[in-house]
Amino acid sequence: MSKLLIRALDTHDMLQLEAAIDLVENAFADPERYGRERIMREMLVDDPPFYRQFFIALKGGRVVGVGGVKAADWATRTHLLYLSAVAPEMRGQGIARALLAARVEWLLKRFGSGRVLVSTSRPKRFRELGFVEIRGSKIEGRTLMRLHFRKHKQRTAKP
């Protein structure tokens, strides 16, 4: 049984990029909203200061999960989790949770403080990492959730 590996998507690795795009496209199966062209644009854009970063989950060298995080261009230090998908045959193995944790950890290391927003049909997995539901936000089975984060400074003992 191979170990799960989570890492940043290398957009220069065409095999990984194609596998990640295929996974998201097939997971959403909504060509008008999540067509291949849009997914590819999202994964390849480099538009500072509004970054986008994707992470992939690899098992046995195969891309089995993908999840993105990007800056919200309309709010300071606000980040959005989006385009998350796990291969159907791999669901229920903690891959989505591992991708979620990796993205939150990346934000904490890179930004130190801020907030994260996500729209989800599975609020439990987000609550486990400290996300809270935004009251009145449930629409069509999806809940808008947020997480405020702040890196805690290490205290040093005084001599």
PDB file of N, CA and C in Angstrom, residues 28-124:
ATOM      1  N   PHE A  28     -16.432  17.621 -11.196  1.00  0.00           N
ATOM      2  CA  PHE A  28     -17.522  18.583 -11.231  1.00  0.00           C
ATOM      3  C   PHE A  28     -18.530  18.277 -12.333  1.00  0.00           C
ATOM      4  N   ALA A  29     -18.095  17.693 -13.425  1.00  0.00           N
ATOM      5  CA  ALA A  29     -18.982  17.317 -14.532  1.00  0.00           C
ATOM      6  C   ALA A  29     -19.994  18.420 -14.846  1.00  0.00           C
ATOM      7  N   ASP A  30     -19.522  19.635 -14.937  1.00  0.00           N
ATOM      8  CA  ASP A  30     -20.355  20.797 -15.243  1.00  0.00           C
ATOM      9  C   ASP A  30     -19.582  21.653 -16.242  1.00  0.00           C
ATOM     10  N   PRO A  31     -19.628  21.260 -17.532  1.00  0.00           N
ATOM     11  CA  PRO A  31     -18.788  21.934 -18.524  1.00  0.00           C
ATOM     12  C   PRO A  31     -19.041  23.431 -18.674  1.00  0.00           C
ATOM     13  N   GLU A  32     -20.234  23.891 -18.363  1.00  0.00           N
ATOM     14  CA  GLU A  32     -20.482  25.335 -18.492  1.00  0.00           C
ATOM     15  C   GLU A  32     -19.766  26.117 -17.401  1.00  0.00           C
ATOM     16  N   ARG A  33     -19.774  25.598 -16.193  1.00  0.00           N
ATOM     17  CA  ARG A  33     -19.154  26.310 -15.078  1.00  0.00           C
ATOM     18  C   ARG A  33     -17.708  25.873 -14.830  1.00  0.00           C
ATOM     19  N   TYR A  34     -17.435  24.586 -15.026  1.00  0.00           N
ATOM     20  CA  TYR A  34     -16.108  24.040 -14.749  1.00  0.00           C
ATOM     21  C   TYR A  34     -15.546  23.337 -15.972  1.00  0.00           C
ATOM     22  N   GLY A  35     -15.514  24.033 -17.077  1.00  0.00           N
ATOM     23  CA  GLY A  35     -14.964  23.473 -18.302  1.00  0.00           C
ATOM     24  C   GLY A  35     -13.447  23.411 -18.248  1.00  0.00           C
ATOM     25  N   ARG A  36     -12.890  22.588 -19.092  1.00  0.00           N
ATOM     26  CA  ARG A  36     -11.448  22.373 -19.128  1.00  0.00           C
ATOM     27  C   ARG A  36     -10.661  23.674 -19.297  1.00  0.00           C
ATOM     28  N   GLU A  37     -11.138  24.561 -20.167  1.00  0.00           N
ATOM     29  CA  GLU A  37     -10.441  25.837 -20.406  1.00  0.00           C
ATOM     30  C   GLU A  37     -10.353  26.668 -19.133  1.00  0.00           C
ATOM     31  N   ARG A  38     -11.469  26.766 -18.397  1.00  0.00           N
ATOM     32  CA  ARG A  38     -11.470  27.563 -17.162  1.00  0.00           C
ATOM     33  C   ARG A  38     -10.546  26.940 -16.131  1.00  0.00           C
ATOM     34  N   ILE A  39     -10.619  25.632 -15.963  1.00  0.00           N
ATOM     35  CA  ILE A  39      -9.777  24.950 -14.976  1.00  0.00           C
ATOM     36  C   ILE A  39      -8.302  25.180 -15.308  1.00  0.00           C
ATOM     37  N   MET A  40      -7.955  25.048 -16.573  1.00  0.00           N
ATOM     38  CA  MET A  40      -6.566  25.249 -16.993  1.00  0.00           C
ATOM     39  C   MET A  40      -6.122  26.686 -16.713  1.00  0.00           C
ATOM     40  N   ARG A  41      -6.967  27.661 -17.048  1.00  0.00           N
ATOM     41  CA  ARG A  41      -6.629  29.067 -16.777  1.00  0.00           C
ATOM     42  C   ARG A  41      -6.398  29.294 -15.290  1.00  0.00           C
ATOM     43  N   GLU A  42      -7.267  28.728 -14.457  1.00  0.00           N
ATOM     44  CA  GLU A  42      -7.133  28.883 -13.004  1.00  0.00           C
ATOM     45  C   GLU A  42      -5.813  28.309 -12.510  1.00  0.00           C
ATOM     46  N   MET A  43      -5.439  27.159 -13.024  1.00  0.00           N
ATOM     47  CA  MET A  43      -4.226  26.497 -12.549  1.00  0.00           C
ATOM     48  C   MET A  43      -2.951  27.142 -13.079  1.00  0.00           C
ATOM     49  N   LEU A  44      -3.026  27.807 -14.207  1.00  0.00           N
ATOM     50  CA  LEU A  44      -1.824  28.365 -14.823  1.00  0.00           C
ATOM     51  C   LEU A  44      -1.607  29.857 -14.587  1.00  0.00           C
ATOM     52  N   VAL A  45      -2.607  30.562 -14.109  1.00  0.00           N
ATOM     53  CA  VAL A  45      -2.487  32.014 -13.968  1.00  0.00           C
ATOM     54  C   VAL A  45      -1.397  32.385 -12.967  1.00  0.00           C
ATOM     55  N   ASP A  46      -0.682  33.430 -13.303  1.00  0.00           N
ATOM     56  CA  ASP A  46       0.332  34.000 -12.426  1.00  0.00           C
ATOM     57  C   ASP A  46       0.116  35.498 -12.473  1.00  0.00           C
ATOM     58  N   ASP A  47      -0.670  36.007 -11.538  1.00  0.00           N
ATOM     59  CA  ASP A  47      -1.112  37.394 -11.578  1.00  0.00           C
ATOM     60  C   ASP A  47      -0.885  38.072 -10.225  1.00  0.00           C
ATOM     61  N   PRO A  48       0.395  38.328  -9.866  1.00  0.00           N
ATOM     62  CA  PRO A  48       0.657  38.967  -8.571  1.00  0.00           C
ATOM     63  C   PRO A  48      -0.070  40.297  -8.470  1.00  0.00           C
ATOM     64  N   PRO A  49      -0.540  40.700  -7.317  1.00  0.00           N
ATOM     65  CA  PRO A  49      -0.395  40.042  -6.023  1.00  0.00           C
ATOM     66  C   PRO A  49      -1.478  39.008  -5.752  1.00  0.00           C
ATOM     67  N   PHE A  50      -2.325  38.741  -6.717  1.00  0.00           N
ATOM     68  CA  PHE A  50      -3.435  37.821  -6.504  1.00  0.00           C
ATOM     69  C   PHE A  50      -3.031  36.408  -6.895  1.00  0.00           C
ATOM     70  N   TYR A  51      -2.305  35.766  -6.008  1.00  0.00           N
ATOM     71  CA  TYR A  51      -1.755  34.435  -6.253  1.00  0.00           C
ATOM     72  C   TYR A  51      -2.849  33.369  -6.368  1.00  0.00           C
ATOM     73  N   ARG A  52      -2.477  32.259  -6.925  1.00  0.00           N
ATOM     74  CA  ARG A  52      -3.237  31.011  -6.886  1.00  0.00           C
ATOM     75  C   ARG A  52      -2.216  29.920  -6.638  1.00  0.00           C
ATOM     76  N   GLN A  53      -2.550  28.989  -5.756  1.00  0.00           N
ATOM     77  CA  GLN A  53      -1.660  27.863  -5.491  1.00  0.00           C
ATOM     78  C   GLN A  53      -2.504  26.594  -5.432  1.00  0.00           C
ATOM     79  N   PHE A  54      -2.087  25.599  -6.181  1.00  0.00           N
ATOM     80  CA  PHE A  54      -2.783  24.316  -6.161  1.00  0.00           C
ATOM     81  C   PHE A  54      -1.901  23.270  -5.520  1.00  0.00           C
ATOM     82  N   PHE A  55      -2.550  22.337  -4.837  1.00  0.00           N
ATOM     83  CA  PHE A  55      -1.869  21.219  -4.211  1.00  0.00           C
ATOM     84  C   PHE A  55      -2.456  19.942  -4.784  1.00  0.00           C
ATOM     85  N   ILE A  56      -1.613  18.929  -4.899  1.00  0.00           N
ATOM     86  CA  ILE A  56      -2.078  17.639  -5.378  1.00  0.00           C
ATOM     87  C   ILE A  56      -1.781  16.582  -4.333  1.00  0.00           C
ATOM     88  N   ALA A  57      -2.598  15.556  -4.340  1.00  0.00           N
ATOM     89  CA  ALA A  57      -2.383  14.370  -3.511  1.00  0.00           C
ATOM     90  C   ALA A  57      -1.953  13.261  -4.466  1.00  0.00           C
ATOM     91  N   LEU A  58      -0.824  12.641  -4.156  1.00  0.00           N
ATOM     92  CA  LEU A  58      -0.286  11.561  -4.982  1.00  0.00           C
ATOM     93  C   LEU A  58      -0.304  10.261  -4.186  1.00  0.00           C
ATOM     94  N   LYS A  59      -0.718   9.198  -4.826  1.00  0.00           N
ATOM     95  CA  LYS A  59      -0.671   7.870  -4.217  1.00  0.00           C
ATOM     96  C   LYS A  59      -0.151   6.934  -5.292  1.00  0.00           C
ATOM     97  N   GLY A  60       0.980   6.318  -5.019  1.00  0.00           N
ATOM     98  CA  GLY A  60       1.589   5.446  -6.019  1.00  0.00           C
ATOM     99  C   GLY A  60       1.972   6.208  -7.277  1.00  0.00           C
ATOM    100  N   GLY A  61       2.315   7.496  -7.129  1.00  0.00           N
ATOM    101  CA  GLY A  61       2.705   8.313  -8.272  1.00  0.00           C
ATOM    102  C   GLY A  61       1.537   8.847  -9.081  1.00  0.00           C
ATOM    103  N   ARG A  62       0.326   8.518  -8.693  1.00  0.00           N
ATOM    104  CA  ARG A  62      -0.889   8.933  -9.420  1.00  0.00           C
ATOM    105  C   ARG A  62      -1.552  10.103  -8.692  1.00  0.00           C
ATOM    106  N   VAL A  63      -2.008  11.103  -9.442  1.00  0.00           N
ATOM    107  CA  VAL A  63      -2.738  12.225  -8.859  1.00  0.00           C
ATOM    108  C   VAL A  63      -4.141  11.725  -8.490  1.00  0.00           C
ATOM    109  N   VAL A  64      -4.433  11.738  -7.176  1.00  0.00           N
ATOM    110  CA  VAL A  64      -5.726  11.238  -6.694  1.00  0.00           C
ATOM    111  C   VAL A  64      -6.557  12.345  -6.048  1.00  0.00           C
ATOM    112  N   GLY A  65      -5.974  13.529  -5.909  1.00  0.00           N
ATOM    113  CA  GLY A  65      -6.706  14.648  -5.332  1.00  0.00           C
ATOM    114  C   GLY A  65      -6.048  15.956  -5.712  1.00  0.00           C
ATOM    115  N   VAL A  66      -6.841  17.009  -5.703  1.00  0.00           N
ATOM    116  CA  VAL A  66      -6.339  18.346  -6.025  1.00  0.00           C
ATOM    117  C   VAL A  66      -7.174  19.361  -5.248  1.00  0.00           C
ATOM    118  N   GLY A  67      -6.537  20.461  -4.868  1.00  0.00           N
ATOM    119  CA  GLY A  67      -7.255  21.529  -4.181  1.00  0.00           C
ATOM    120  C   GLY A  67      -6.514  22.836  -4.360  1.00  0.00           C
ATOM    121  N   GLY A  68      -7.259  23.895  -4.584  1.00  0.00           N
ATOM    122  CA  GLY A  68      -6.656  25.199  -4.808  1.00  0.00           C
ATOM    123  C   GLY A  68      -6.942  26.174  -3.691  1.00  0.00           C
ATOM    124  N   VAL A  69      -6.105  27.188  -3.622  1.00  0.00           N
ATOM    125  CA  VAL A  69      -6.296  28.314  -2.712  1.00  0.00           C
ATOM    126  C   VAL A  69      -5.857  29.554  -3.494  1.00  0.00           C
ATOM    127  N   LYS A  70      -6.614  30.638  -3.327  1.00  0.00           N
ATOM    128  CA  LYS A  70      -6.250  31.863  -4.030  1.00  0.00           C
ATOM    129  C   LYS A  70      -6.607  33.073  -3.188  1.00  0.00           C
ATOM    130  N   ALA A  71      -5.983  34.179  -3.527  1.00  0.00           N
ATOM    131  CA  ALA A  71      -6.274  35.447  -2.867  1.00  0.00           C
ATOM    132  C   ALA A  71      -7.612  35.961  -3.368  1.00  0.00           C
ATOM    133  N   ALA A  72      -8.382  36.504  -2.444  1.00  0.00           N
ATOM    134  CA  ALA A  72      -9.610  37.190  -2.842  1.00  0.00           C
ATOM    135  C   ALA A  72      -9.197  38.612  -3.217  1.00  0.00           C
ATOM    136  N   ASP A  73      -9.434  39.002  -4.437  1.00  0.00           N
ATOM    137  CA  ASP A  73      -8.981  40.316  -4.885  1.00  0.00           C
ATOM    138  C   ASP A  73      -9.809  41.456  -4.299  1.00  0.00           C
ATOM    139  N   TRP A  74     -10.872  41.133  -3.597  1.00  0.00           N
ATOM    140  CA  TRP A  74     -11.767  42.151  -3.078  1.00  0.00           C
ATOM    141  C   TRP A  74     -11.631  42.376  -1.580  1.00  0.00           C
ATOM    142  N   ALA A  75     -10.759  41.624  -0.890  1.00  0.00           N
ATOM    143  CA  ALA A  75     -10.622  41.789   0.559  1.00  0.00           C
ATOM    144  C   ALA A  75      -9.193  41.477   0.994  1.00  0.00           C
ATOM    145  N   THR A  76      -8.634  42.338   1.787  1.00  0.00           N
ATOM    146  CA  THR A  76      -7.271  42.177   2.280  1.00  0.00           C
ATOM    147  C   THR A  76      -7.137  40.930   3.142  1.00  0.00           C
ATOM    148  N   ARG A  77      -6.044  40.205   2.930  1.00  0.00           N
ATOM    149  CA  ARG A  77      -5.713  38.992   3.684  1.00  0.00           C
ATOM    150  C   ARG A  77      -6.872  38.001   3.757  1.00  0.00           C
ATOM    151  N   THR A  78      -7.628  37.912   2.681  1.00  0.00           N
ATOM    152  CA  THR A  78      -8.714  36.940   2.587  1.00  0.00           C
ATOM    153  C   THR A  78      -8.347  35.960   1.494  1.00  0.00           C
ATOM    154  N   HIS A  79      -8.482  34.684   1.808  1.00  0.00           N
ATOM    155  CA  HIS A  79      -8.092  33.607   0.907  1.00  0.00           C
ATOM    156  C   HIS A  79      -9.292  32.702   0.669  1.00  0.00           C
ATOM    157  N   LEU A  80      -9.369  32.136  -0.523  1.00  0.00           N
ATOM    158  CA  LEU A  80     -10.484  31.274  -0.895  1.00  0.00           C
ATOM    159  C   LEU A  80      -9.977  29.874  -1.211  1.00  0.00           C
ATOM    160  N   LEU A  81     -10.643  28.865  -0.672  1.00  0.00           N
ATOM    161  CA  LEU A  81     -10.361  27.483  -1.045  1.00  0.00           C
ATOM    162  C   LEU A  81     -11.324  27.122  -2.161  1.00  0.00           C
ATOM    163  N   TYR A  82     -10.801  26.483  -3.216  1.00  0.00           N
ATOM    164  CA  TYR A  82     -11.675  26.188  -4.340  1.00  0.00           C
ATOM    165  C   TYR A  82     -11.108  25.074  -5.219  1.00  0.00           C
ATOM    166  N   LEU A  83     -11.937  24.629  -6.157  1.00  0.00           N
ATOM    167  CA  LEU A  83     -11.598  23.571  -7.110  1.00  0.00           C
ATOM    168  C   LEU A  83     -10.950  22.362  -6.429  1.00  0.00           C
ATOM    169  N   SER A  84     -11.600  21.874  -5.391  1.00  0.00           N
ATOM    170  CA  SER A  84     -11.116  20.700  -4.657  1.00  0.00           C
ATOM    171  C   SER A  84     -11.824  19.456  -5.170  1.00  0.00           C
ATOM    172  N   ALA A  85     -11.052  18.415  -5.410  1.00  0.00           N
ATOM    173  CA  ALA A  85     -11.643  17.166  -5.897  1.00  0.00           C
ATOM    174  C   ALA A  85     -10.757  15.989  -5.514  1.00  0.00           C
ATOM    175  N   VAL A  86     -11.407  14.848  -5.293  1.00  0.00           N
ATOM    176  CA  VAL A  86     -10.715  13.592  -5.026  1.00  0.00           C
ATOM    177  C   VAL A  86     -11.297  12.557  -5.979  1.00  0.00           C
ATOM    178  N   ALA A  87     -10.431  11.723  -6.538  1.00  0.00           N
ATOM    179  CA  ALA A  87     -10.888  10.665  -7.455  1.00  0.00           C
ATOM    180  C   ALA A  87     -11.964   9.833  -6.756  1.00  0.00           C
ATOM    181  N   PRO A  88     -13.066   9.537  -7.437  1.00  0.00           N
ATOM    182  CA  PRO A  88     -14.181   8.819  -6.806  1.00  0.00           C
ATOM    183  C   PRO A  88     -13.777   7.531  -6.088  1.00  0.00           C
ATOM    184  N   GLU A  89     -12.894   6.761  -6.678  1.00  0.00           N
ATOM    185  CA  GLU A  89     -12.507   5.484  -6.072  1.00  0.00           C
ATOM    186  C   GLU A  89     -11.589   5.652  -4.861  1.00  0.00           C
ATOM    187  N   MET A  90     -11.144   6.883  -4.594  1.00  0.00           N
ATOM    188  CA  MET A  90     -10.221   7.154  -3.491  1.00  0.00           C
ATOM    189  C   MET A  90     -10.896   7.906  -2.335  1.00  0.00           C
ATOM    190  N   ARG A  91     -12.172   8.207  -2.486  1.00  0.00           N
ATOM    191  CA  ARG A  91     -12.872   8.970  -1.450  1.00  0.00           C
ATOM    192  C   ARG A  91     -13.031   8.138  -0.177  1.00  0.00           C
ATOM    193  N   GLY A  92     -13.134   8.843   0.931  1.00  0.00           N
ATOM    194  CA  GLY A  92     -13.293   8.175   2.221  1.00  0.00           C
ATOM    195  C   GLY A  92     -11.982   7.733   2.851  1.00  0.00           C
ATOM    196  N   GLN A  93     -10.858   8.171   2.301  1.00  0.00           N
ATOM    197  CA  GLN A  93      -9.540   7.772   2.808  1.00  0.00           C
ATOM    198  C   GLN A  93      -8.775   8.934   3.446  1.00  0.00           C
ATOM    199  N   GLY A  94      -9.453  10.059   3.665  1.00  0.00           N
ATOM    200  CA  GLY A  94      -8.810  11.202   4.313  1.00  0.00           C
ATOM    201  C   GLY A  94      -8.027  12.104   3.376  1.00  0.00           C
ATOM    202  N   ILE A  95      -8.151  11.891   2.076  1.00  0.00           N
ATOM    203  CA  ILE A  95      -7.388  12.681   1.111  1.00  0.00           C
ATOM    204  C   ILE A  95      -7.858  14.140   1.095  1.00  0.00           C
ATOM    205  N   ALA A  96      -9.171  14.360   1.111  1.00  0.00           N
ATOM    206  CA  ALA A  96      -9.694  15.730   1.122  1.00  0.00           C
ATOM    207  C   ALA A  96      -9.248  16.463   2.385  1.00  0.00           C
ATOM    208  N   ARG A  97      -9.280  15.780   3.521  1.00  0.00           N
ATOM    209  CA  ARG A  97      -8.834  16.400   4.774  1.00  0.00           C
ATOM    210  C   ARG A  97      -7.338  16.746   4.717  1.00  0.00           C
ATOM    211  N   ALA A  98      -6.540  15.856   4.147  1.00  0.00           N
ATOM    212  CA  ALA A  98      -5.101  16.100   4.035  1.00  0.00           C
ATOM    213  C   ALA A  98      -4.827  17.299   3.126  1.00  0.00           C
ATOM    214  N   LEU A  99      -5.560  17.416   2.019  1.00  0.00           N
ATOM    215  CA  LEU A  99      -5.403  18.567   1.126  1.00  0.00           C
ATOM    216  C   LEU A  99      -5.834  19.857   1.815  1.00  0.00           C
ATOM    217  N   LEU A 100      -6.905  19.787   2.573  1.00  0.00           N
ATOM    218  CA  LEU A 100      -7.387  20.949   3.314  1.00  0.00           C
ATOM    219  C   LEU A 100      -6.339  21.396   4.329  1.00  0.00           C
ATOM    220  N   ALA A 101      -5.818  20.465   5.100  1.00  0.00           N
ATOM    221  CA  ALA A 101      -4.808  20.791   6.110  1.00  0.00           C
ATOM    222  C   ALA A 101      -3.548  21.376   5.468  1.00  0.00           C
ATOM    223  N   ALA A 102      -3.133  20.843   4.328  1.00  0.00           N
ATOM    224  CA  ALA A 102      -1.940  21.342   3.643  1.00  0.00           C
ATOM    225  C   ALA A 102      -2.139  22.779   3.175  1.00  0.00           C
ATOM    226  N   ARG A 103      -3.327  23.091   2.678  1.00  0.00           N
ATOM    227  CA  ARG A 103      -3.579  24.449   2.208  1.00  0.00           C
ATOM    228  C   ARG A 103      -3.620  25.445   3.361  1.00  0.00           C
ATOM    229  N   VAL A 104      -4.260  25.065   4.465  1.00  0.00           N
ATOM    230  CA  VAL A 104      -4.316  25.950   5.631  1.00  0.00           C
ATOM    231  C   VAL A 104      -2.908  26.154   6.196  1.00  0.00           C
ATOM    232  N   GLU A 105      -2.127  25.088   6.288  1.00  0.00           N
ATOM    233  CA  GLU A 105      -0.745  25.198   6.775  1.00  0.00           C
ATOM    234  C   GLU A 105       0.087  26.115   5.874  1.00  0.00           C
ATOM    235  N   TRP A 106      -0.081  25.992   4.559  1.00  0.00           N
ATOM    236  CA  TRP A 106       0.640  26.840   3.612  1.00  0.00           C
ATOM    237  C   TRP A 106       0.283  28.309   3.829  1.00  0.00           C
ATOM    238  N   LEU A 107      -1.013  28.598   4.017  1.00  0.00           N
ATOM    239  CA  LEU A 107      -1.446  29.974   4.264  1.00  0.00           C
ATOM    240  C   LEU A 107      -0.825  30.522   5.541  1.00  0.00           C
ATOM    241  N   LEU A 108      -0.851  29.721   6.585  1.00  0.00           N
ATOM    242  CA  LEU A 108      -0.298  30.161   7.863  1.00  0.00           C
ATOM    243  C   LEU A 108       1.194  30.486   7.739  1.00  0.00           C
ATOM    244  N   LYS A 109       1.945  29.626   7.065  1.00  0.00           N
ATOM    245  CA  LYS A 109       3.381  29.857   6.893  1.00  0.00           C
ATOM    246  C   LYS A 109       3.659  31.076   6.015  1.00  0.00           C
ATOM    247  N   ARG A 110       2.863  31.242   4.987  1.00  0.00           N
ATOM    248  CA  ARG A 110       3.133  32.311   4.027  1.00  0.00           C
ATOM    249  C   ARG A 110       2.623  33.676   4.473  1.00  0.00           C
ATOM    250  N   PHE A 111       1.457  33.702   5.147  1.00  0.00           N
ATOM    251  CA  PHE A 111       0.828  34.983   5.456  1.00  0.00           C
ATOM    252  C   PHE A 111       0.772  35.311   6.942  1.00  0.00           C
ATOM    253  N   GLY A 112       0.837  34.326   7.797  1.00  0.00           N
ATOM    254  CA  GLY A 112       0.838  34.575   9.235  1.00  0.00           C
ATOM    255  C   GLY A 112      -0.522  34.850   9.841  1.00  0.00           C
ATOM    256  N   SER A 113      -1.341  35.648   9.162  1.00  0.00           N
ATOM    257  CA  SER A 113      -2.684  35.916   9.670  1.00  0.00           C
ATOM    258  C   SER A 113      -3.606  36.241   8.505  1.00  0.00           C
ATOM    259  N   GLY A 114      -4.883  36.081   8.748  1.00  0.00           N
ATOM    260  CA  GLY A 114      -5.885  36.370   7.729  1.00  0.00           C
ATOM    261  C   GLY A 114      -7.131  35.558   7.951  1.00  0.00           C
ATOM    262  N   ARG A 115      -7.882  35.393   6.884  1.00  0.00           N
ATOM    263  CA  ARG A 115      -9.107  34.586   6.953  1.00  0.00           C
ATOM    264  C   ARG A 115      -9.233  33.779   5.669  1.00  0.00           C
ATOM    265  N   VAL A 116      -9.901  32.653   5.808  1.00  0.00           N
ATOM    266  CA  VAL A 116     -10.113  31.738   4.689  1.00  0.00           C
ATOM    267  C   VAL A 116     -11.607  31.522   4.550  1.00  0.00           C
ATOM    268  N   LEU A 117     -12.096  31.575   3.317  1.00  0.00           N
ATOM    269  CA  LEU A 117     -13.503  31.299   3.038  1.00  0.00           C
ATOM    270  C   LEU A 117     -13.612  30.076   2.145  1.00  0.00           C
ATOM    271  N   VAL A 118     -14.682  29.305   2.363  1.00  0.00           N
ATOM    272  CA  VAL A 118     -14.947  28.146   1.522  1.00  0.00           C
ATOM    273  C   VAL A 118     -16.451  27.900   1.495  1.00  0.00           C
ATOM    274  N   SER A 119     -16.936  27.481   0.350  1.00  0.00           N
ATOM    275  CA  SER A 119     -18.315  27.052   0.197  1.00  0.00           C
ATOM    276  C   SER A 119     -18.280  25.534   0.096  1.00  0.00           C
ATOM    277  N   THR A 120     -19.032  24.850   0.977  1.00  0.00           N
ATOM    278  CA  THR A 120     -18.927  23.397   1.035  1.00  0.00           C
ATOM    279  C   THR A 120     -20.263  22.712   1.304  1.00  0.00           C
ATOM    280  N   SER A 121     -20.374  21.505   0.806  1.00  0.00           N
ATOM    281  CA  SER A 121     -21.522  20.674   1.140  1.00  0.00           C
ATOM    282  C   SER A 121     -21.164  19.711   2.275  1.00  0.00           C
ATOM    283  N   ARG A 122     -19.906  19.774   2.751  1.00  0.00           N
ATOM    284  CA  ARG A 122     -19.424  18.912   3.830  1.00  0.00           C
ATOM    285  C   ARG A 122     -18.793  19.752   4.957  1.00  0.00           C
ATOM    286  N   PRO A 123     -19.630  20.458   5.718  1.00  0.00           N
ATOM    287  CA  PRO A 123     -19.093  21.360   6.742  1.00  0.00           C
ATOM    288  C   PRO A 123     -18.329  20.663   7.869  1.00  0.00           C
ATOM    289  N   LYS A 124     -18.627  19.404   8.155  1.00  0.00           N
ATOM    290  CA  LYS A 124     -17.974  18.714   9.276  1.00  0.00           C
ATOM    291  C   LYS A 124     -16.454  18.710   9.138  1.00  0.00           C
TER     292      LYS A 124
END
